[in-house]
Amino acid sequence: MKNLDVYKTTWENDEVHVNVLFSAAGVGTTILLTSKFTGKMMLLDVGDGATRDLLASQENSEFINEIDLIAISHGHFDHVGGLYSLFGFMRMLGRTKPLNIIIAPNCKEVIEIIRGYRELHRTTLPFKIWYHEISPGSDFDTDFFKVKSYEVEHYSLEHSSDLEDELLEPAHGFRVQVGGTIIAYTGDTRMCSSAEMVVKDADLALIEATRKTTPESGRRVHLSTEEAEKLGALAREYRLIHTIPETK
Ligand SMILES: [Zn+2]
C-alpha cells in the first residue's frame, strides 16, 4: 500500500487556506483555495478524484454551493478528468448558483465536457455552467477571487523530436488574489518568462516539478525540480507539485 500523502500539501495565512488535494503528473491535480473571511472556495484544476478528495477534506458538503470559481490551466486529462463527476455531484445534490469556469482560449477538452454535460442534462440541470475563454494577460474577477492569467509554454507530447508549434497547448498559469494574498499556480509549463511572471513575489507559488532532472536536449515540456526551485526562489514561499508518481 503506497502512502498518497506525498501528493498532498497545505498552506495558510490569515486570509486564505490552500489545500493541494492531490497532485501527481498523469494522475490528477486539484487545488482548493478557501477564503477564510467569506468561506468561498475556488478550484485550480479538477483532476480525477476531485469530488472524492473534496469530500474527504471537508466537514460537510458546503462546497457544492460555495465553489465560486474554477480555473483550468489546460485541457490535459490529469487536469480536467474530474469535471464530469463534479458536475454530476453538484447536480445530484441540487447546486443552484451558476458555476463559472475560466480557461485558455480554445481549450477544447473543457469546452467539450461542459457543452456535452449541458446538452445531456439540459432539462434537469439546476445550475448554469458558464465557461470563459480568457485571453492571456487579462483578469477575471468575482466578488471573492481576482484572477490574472498568463500564457505559459506547454507542449502536447513529450517524446517527439519534430513537434510543430501547433502542438503548443492552450495553457495558462494563474495569479489569484484573495484579500491581499497572492497565490500563484504555474499549471504545466516549461521554463519561460511567463512562468517567472506568474510566481514573482507571490505569497505562495504552487509550481509543477514533473521532472527529477533537467534533460540536456530535446523539446522541453515540463519543469525539472531544479528549474522549479529556481522559480520558487522568486516567490515568498513555494511548494513543488505535479511530480511523477512511483509506478514500481
Ligand atoms: Zn499537461
CSV table of C-alpha atoms and ligand atoms in Angstrom, one decimal:
chain,number,residue,atom,x,y,z
A,1,MET,CA,0.0,0.0,0.0
A,2,LYS,CA,1.5,3.3,-1.0
A,3,ASN,CA,1.3,6.5,1.0
A,4,LEU,CA,-0.5,9.0,-1.1
A,5,ASP,CA,0.2,11.9,1.3
A,6,VAL,CA,3.3,12.8,-0.8
A,7,TYR,CA,0.9,14.1,-3.4
A,8,LYS,CA,-0.9,16.5,-1.0
A,9,THR,CA,0.1,19.6,0.8
A,10,THR,CA,-1.5,22.6,2.6
A,11,TRP,CA,-0.6,26.2,3.4
A,12,GLU,CA,-2.4,29.0,5.0
A,13,ASN,CA,-2.2,32.6,6.3
A,14,ASP,CA,-4.8,34.8,7.9
A,15,GLU,CA,-6.8,35.2,4.7
A,16,VAL,CA,-6.7,32.0,2.7
A,17,HIS,CA,-6.3,28.3,3.2
A,18,VAL,CA,-4.7,26.4,0.3
A,19,ASN,CA,-5.2,22.7,0.0
A,20,VAL,CA,-3.5,20.8,-2.7
A,21,LEU,CA,-6.0,17.9,-2.5
A,22,PHE,CA,-3.9,15.8,-4.8
A,23,SER,CA,-1.3,16.5,-7.5
A,24,ALA,CA,0.6,13.8,-9.4
A,25,ALA,CA,1.6,14.0,-13.1
A,26,GLY,CA,-0.6,11.9,-15.3
A,27,VAL,CA,-3.0,11.1,-12.5
A,28,GLY,CA,-4.7,14.3,-11.3
A,29,THR,CA,-4.2,17.8,-9.9
A,30,THR,CA,-6.9,19.5,-7.8
A,31,ILE,CA,-6.1,22.6,-5.7
A,32,LEU,CA,-8.7,24.1,-3.4
A,33,LEU,CA,-8.4,27.8,-2.2
A,34,THR,CA,-10.7,28.8,0.6
A,35,SER,CA,-11.2,32.4,1.7
A,36,LYS,CA,-11.2,32.5,5.5
A,37,PHE,CA,-13.3,35.6,5.6
A,38,THR,CA,-16.1,34.5,3.3
A,39,GLY,CA,-15.9,30.8,3.2
A,40,LYS,CA,-16.0,31.0,-0.6
A,41,MET,CA,-13.9,28.4,-2.5
A,42,MET,CA,-12.0,28.3,-5.8
A,43,LEU,CA,-10.6,25.3,-7.6
A,44,LEU,CA,-7.4,25.3,-9.6
A,45,ASP,CA,-7.8,22.4,-12.0
A,46,VAL,CA,-10.1,19.5,-11.4
A,47,GLY,CA,-8.3,16.2,-11.7
A,48,ASP,CA,-9.6,12.7,-11.4
A,49,GLY,CA,-10.9,12.1,-7.9
A,50,ALA,CA,-11.6,15.7,-7.2
A,51,THR,CA,-15.1,15.1,-5.8
A,52,ARG,CA,-13.8,12.3,-3.5
A,53,ASP,CA,-10.9,14.5,-2.4
A,54,LEU,CA,-13.2,17.5,-1.7
A,55,LEU,CA,-15.5,15.3,0.4
A,56,ALA,CA,-12.5,13.9,2.3
A,57,SER,CA,-11.2,17.4,3.0
A,58,GLN,CA,-14.5,19.0,4.4
A,59,GLU,CA,-16.6,18.6,7.5
A,60,ASN,CA,-19.7,18.8,5.3
A,61,SER,CA,-20.7,19.3,1.6
A,62,GLU,CA,-20.9,23.1,1.6
A,63,PHE,CA,-18.5,23.1,-1.3
A,64,ILE,CA,-21.4,22.1,-3.6
A,65,ASN,CA,-22.6,25.7,-3.4
A,66,GLU,CA,-19.5,27.5,-2.0
A,67,ILE,CA,-17.3,26.8,-5.0
A,68,ASP,CA,-17.4,30.3,-6.6
A,69,LEU,CA,-15.0,29.8,-9.5
A,70,ILE,CA,-12.9,27.2,-11.2
A,71,ALA,CA,-9.7,28.0,-13.2
A,72,ILE,CA,-8.4,25.3,-15.5
A,73,SER,CA,-4.8,25.6,-16.6
A,74,HIS,CA,-5.1,23.4,-19.7
A,75,GLY,CA,-7.0,20.5,-21.2
A,76,HIS,CA,-4.8,17.5,-20.4
A,77,PHE,CA,-6.7,14.7,-18.8
A,78,ASP,CA,-5.0,14.9,-15.5
A,79,HIS,CA,-6.2,18.5,-15.0
A,80,VAL,CA,-9.8,18.1,-16.2
A,81,GLY,CA,-10.6,14.5,-15.6
A,82,GLY,CA,-12.8,15.2,-12.5
A,83,LEU,CA,-15.1,17.8,-14.1
A,84,TYR,CA,-17.7,15.4,-15.2
A,85,SER,CA,-18.0,13.8,-11.8
A,86,LEU,CA,-18.1,17.2,-10.0
A,87,PHE,CA,-20.9,18.4,-12.3
A,88,GLY,CA,-22.8,15.2,-11.6
A,89,PHE,CA,-22.3,15.5,-7.8
A,90,MET,CA,-23.4,19.2,-7.8
A,91,ARG,CA,-26.5,18.3,-9.9
A,92,MET,CA,-27.4,15.4,-7.7
A,93,LEU,CA,-27.3,17.5,-4.5
A,94,GLY,CA,-29.0,20.5,-6.1
A,95,ARG,CA,-26.5,23.3,-6.6
A,96,THR,CA,-28.3,26.4,-7.7
A,97,LYS,CA,-25.6,29.0,-8.1
A,98,PRO,CA,-24.1,29.5,-11.6
A,99,LEU,CA,-20.7,27.9,-11.9
A,100,ASN,CA,-18.1,30.0,-13.8
A,101,ILE,CA,-15.1,28.2,-15.3
A,102,ILE,CA,-12.2,30.1,-16.8
A,103,ILE,CA,-10.0,28.5,-19.5
A,104,ALA,CA,-7.4,29.5,-22.1
A,105,PRO,CA,-8.9,30.3,-25.5
A,106,ASN,CA,-9.7,27.2,-27.5
A,107,CYS,CA,-9.2,24.8,-24.6
A,108,LYS,CA,-11.3,22.2,-26.5
A,109,GLU,CA,-11.4,19.4,-23.8
A,110,VAL,CA,-13.1,21.6,-21.3
A,111,ILE,CA,-15.4,23.2,-23.8
A,112,GLU,CA,-16.5,19.7,-25.0
A,113,ILE,CA,-17.0,18.4,-21.4
A,114,ILE,CA,-19.2,21.4,-20.5
A,115,ARG,CA,-21.2,21.6,-23.7
A,116,GLY,CA,-21.8,17.8,-23.6
A,117,TYR,CA,-22.9,17.9,-20.0
A,118,ARG,CA,-25.2,20.9,-20.5
A,119,GLU,CA,-26.8,19.2,-23.5
A,120,LEU,CA,-27.2,15.8,-21.8
A,121,HIS,CA,-28.9,17.4,-18.8
A,122,ARG,CA,-30.5,20.5,-20.4
A,123,THR,CA,-33.9,19.9,-18.8
A,124,THR,CA,-32.7,18.8,-15.3
A,125,LEU,CA,-29.6,20.8,-14.5
A,126,PRO,CA,-30.4,23.1,-11.5
A,127,PHE,CA,-27.5,25.4,-12.1
A,128,LYS,CA,-25.8,27.1,-15.0
A,129,ILE,CA,-22.3,26.2,-16.1
A,130,TRP,CA,-20.5,29.1,-17.9
A,131,TYR,CA,-17.1,28.9,-19.5
A,132,HIS,CA,-15.0,31.9,-20.2
A,133,GLU,CA,-12.1,31.8,-22.6
A,134,ILE,CA,-9.7,34.3,-21.1
A,135,SER,CA,-7.0,35.9,-23.2
A,136,PRO,CA,-3.5,35.9,-21.7
A,137,GLY,CA,-2.7,38.9,-19.6
A,138,SER,CA,-6.4,39.6,-18.8
A,139,ASP,CA,-8.2,39.4,-15.5
A,140,PHE,CA,-11.3,37.6,-14.3
A,141,ASP,CA,-12.8,38.8,-11.0
A,142,THR,CA,-15.6,37.5,-8.9
A,143,ASP,CA,-16.7,39.2,-5.6
A,144,PHE,CA,-14.2,36.9,-3.8
A,145,PHE,CA,-11.3,36.0,-6.1
A,146,LYS,CA,-9.4,38.1,-8.6
A,147,VAL,CA,-7.5,36.0,-11.2
A,148,LYS,CA,-4.9,37.1,-13.7
A,149,SER,CA,-4.0,34.7,-16.5
A,150,TYR,CA,-0.6,34.2,-18.1
A,151,GLU,CA,0.1,32.1,-21.2
A,152,VAL,CA,2.7,29.5,-20.4
A,153,GLU,CA,4.5,27.1,-22.7
A,154,HIS,CA,3.4,23.5,-22.5
A,155,TYR,CA,3.6,21.0,-25.4
A,156,SER,CA,1.2,18.2,-26.0
A,157,LEU,CA,3.7,15.5,-26.5
A,158,GLU,CA,7.0,14.9,-24.7
A,159,HIS,CA,8.8,12.2,-26.6
A,160,SER,CA,8.6,13.6,-30.2
A,161,SER,CA,11.6,15.1,-31.9
A,162,ASP,CA,9.7,17.1,-34.5
A,163,LEU,CA,7.0,18.9,-32.6
A,164,GLU,CA,5.3,21.7,-34.5
A,165,ASP,CA,4.2,24.9,-32.9
A,166,GLU,CA,0.6,23.9,-33.3
A,167,LEU,CA,1.2,21.3,-30.7
A,168,LEU,CA,1.6,24.0,-28.1
A,169,GLU,CA,-1.3,23.6,-25.8
A,170,PRO,CA,-3.6,26.5,-24.9
A,171,ALA,CA,-2.1,26.6,-21.3
A,172,HIS,CA,-2.3,29.2,-18.6
A,173,GLY,CA,-0.7,29.9,-15.3
A,174,PHE,CA,-2.7,32.0,-12.7
A,175,ARG,CA,-2.2,34.5,-10.0
A,176,VAL,CA,-5.2,34.5,-7.7
A,177,GLN,CA,-5.7,37.4,-5.2
A,178,VAL,CA,-7.7,36.6,-2.1
A,179,GLY,CA,-7.9,39.7,0.1
A,180,GLY,CA,-4.3,40.9,0.0
A,181,THR,CA,-2.8,37.5,-0.6
A,182,ILE,CA,-1.4,36.3,-3.9
A,183,ILE,CA,-1.5,32.6,-4.7
A,184,ALA,CA,0.4,31.6,-7.9
A,185,TYR,CA,-0.1,28.4,-9.9
A,186,THR,CA,2.1,27.6,-12.9
A,187,GLY,CA,0.0,24.9,-14.4
A,188,ASP,CA,2.1,22.7,-16.6
A,189,THR,CA,4.9,24.6,-18.3
A,190,ARG,CA,8.5,24.5,-19.4
A,191,MET,CA,10.8,27.3,-18.2
A,192,CYS,CA,9.6,30.5,-19.8
A,193,SER,CA,9.3,34.2,-18.9
A,194,SER,CA,5.6,33.9,-18.2
A,195,ALA,CA,6.2,31.2,-15.6
A,196,GLU,CA,8.5,33.7,-13.9
A,197,MET,CA,5.8,36.4,-14.0
A,198,VAL,CA,3.3,34.0,-12.5
A,199,VAL,CA,5.3,33.3,-9.4
A,200,LYS,CA,7.2,36.5,-8.8
A,201,ASP,CA,6.7,37.9,-5.3
A,202,ALA,CA,3.6,35.6,-4.7
A,203,ASP,CA,2.8,34.8,-1.1
A,204,LEU,CA,2.7,31.2,-2.2
A,205,ALA,CA,3.7,29.7,-5.5
A,206,LEU,CA,2.5,26.2,-6.5
A,207,ILE,CA,5.0,25.0,-9.1
A,208,GLU,CA,5.0,22.0,-11.3
A,209,ALA,CA,8.1,19.9,-10.8
A,210,THR,CA,7.4,17.0,-13.1
A,211,ARG,CA,11.0,16.0,-14.0
A,212,LYS,CA,13.5,14.9,-11.4
A,213,THR,CA,16.4,16.1,-13.6
A,214,THR,CA,16.8,18.6,-16.4
A,215,PRO,CA,17.2,16.9,-19.8
A,216,GLU,CA,20.2,18.2,-21.8
A,217,SER,CA,18.4,18.2,-25.1
A,218,GLY,CA,15.1,17.9,-26.8
A,219,ARG,CA,11.9,19.9,-26.6
A,220,ARG,CA,11.1,20.8,-23.1
A,221,VAL,CA,7.5,20.2,-21.9
A,222,HIS,CA,7.8,20.3,-18.1
A,223,LEU,CA,10.0,21.9,-15.4
A,224,SER,CA,12.6,19.9,-13.6
A,225,THR,CA,12.9,20.0,-9.8
A,226,GLU,CA,16.0,22.3,-10.2
A,227,GLU,CA,14.1,24.7,-12.5
A,228,ALA,CA,11.1,24.7,-10.3
A,229,GLU,CA,13.2,25.5,-7.3
A,230,LYS,CA,14.7,28.4,-9.2
A,231,LEU,CA,11.2,29.7,-9.9
A,232,GLY,CA,10.3,29.2,-6.3
A,233,ALA,CA,13.1,31.4,-5.2
A,234,LEU,CA,11.2,34.3,-6.9
A,235,ALA,CA,8.2,33.8,-4.6
A,236,ARG,CA,7.9,34.3,-0.8
A,237,GLU,CA,7.1,30.7,-0.3
A,238,TYR,CA,6.6,27.8,-2.7
A,239,ARG,CA,5.6,24.2,-2.9
A,240,LEU,CA,6.5,21.8,-5.7
A,241,ILE,CA,3.6,19.8,-7.0
A,242,HIS,CA,2.8,17.6,-10.1
A,243,THR,CA,5.7,15.1,-9.6
A,244,ILE,CA,5.7,11.8,-11.4
A,245,PRO,CA,4.1,9.1,-9.3
A,246,GLU,CA,6.0,6.0,-8.3
A,247,THR,CA,4.8,3.1,-10.5
A,248,LYS,CA,7.1,0.3,-9.3
B,1,ZN,ZN,-0.2,18.8,-19.2
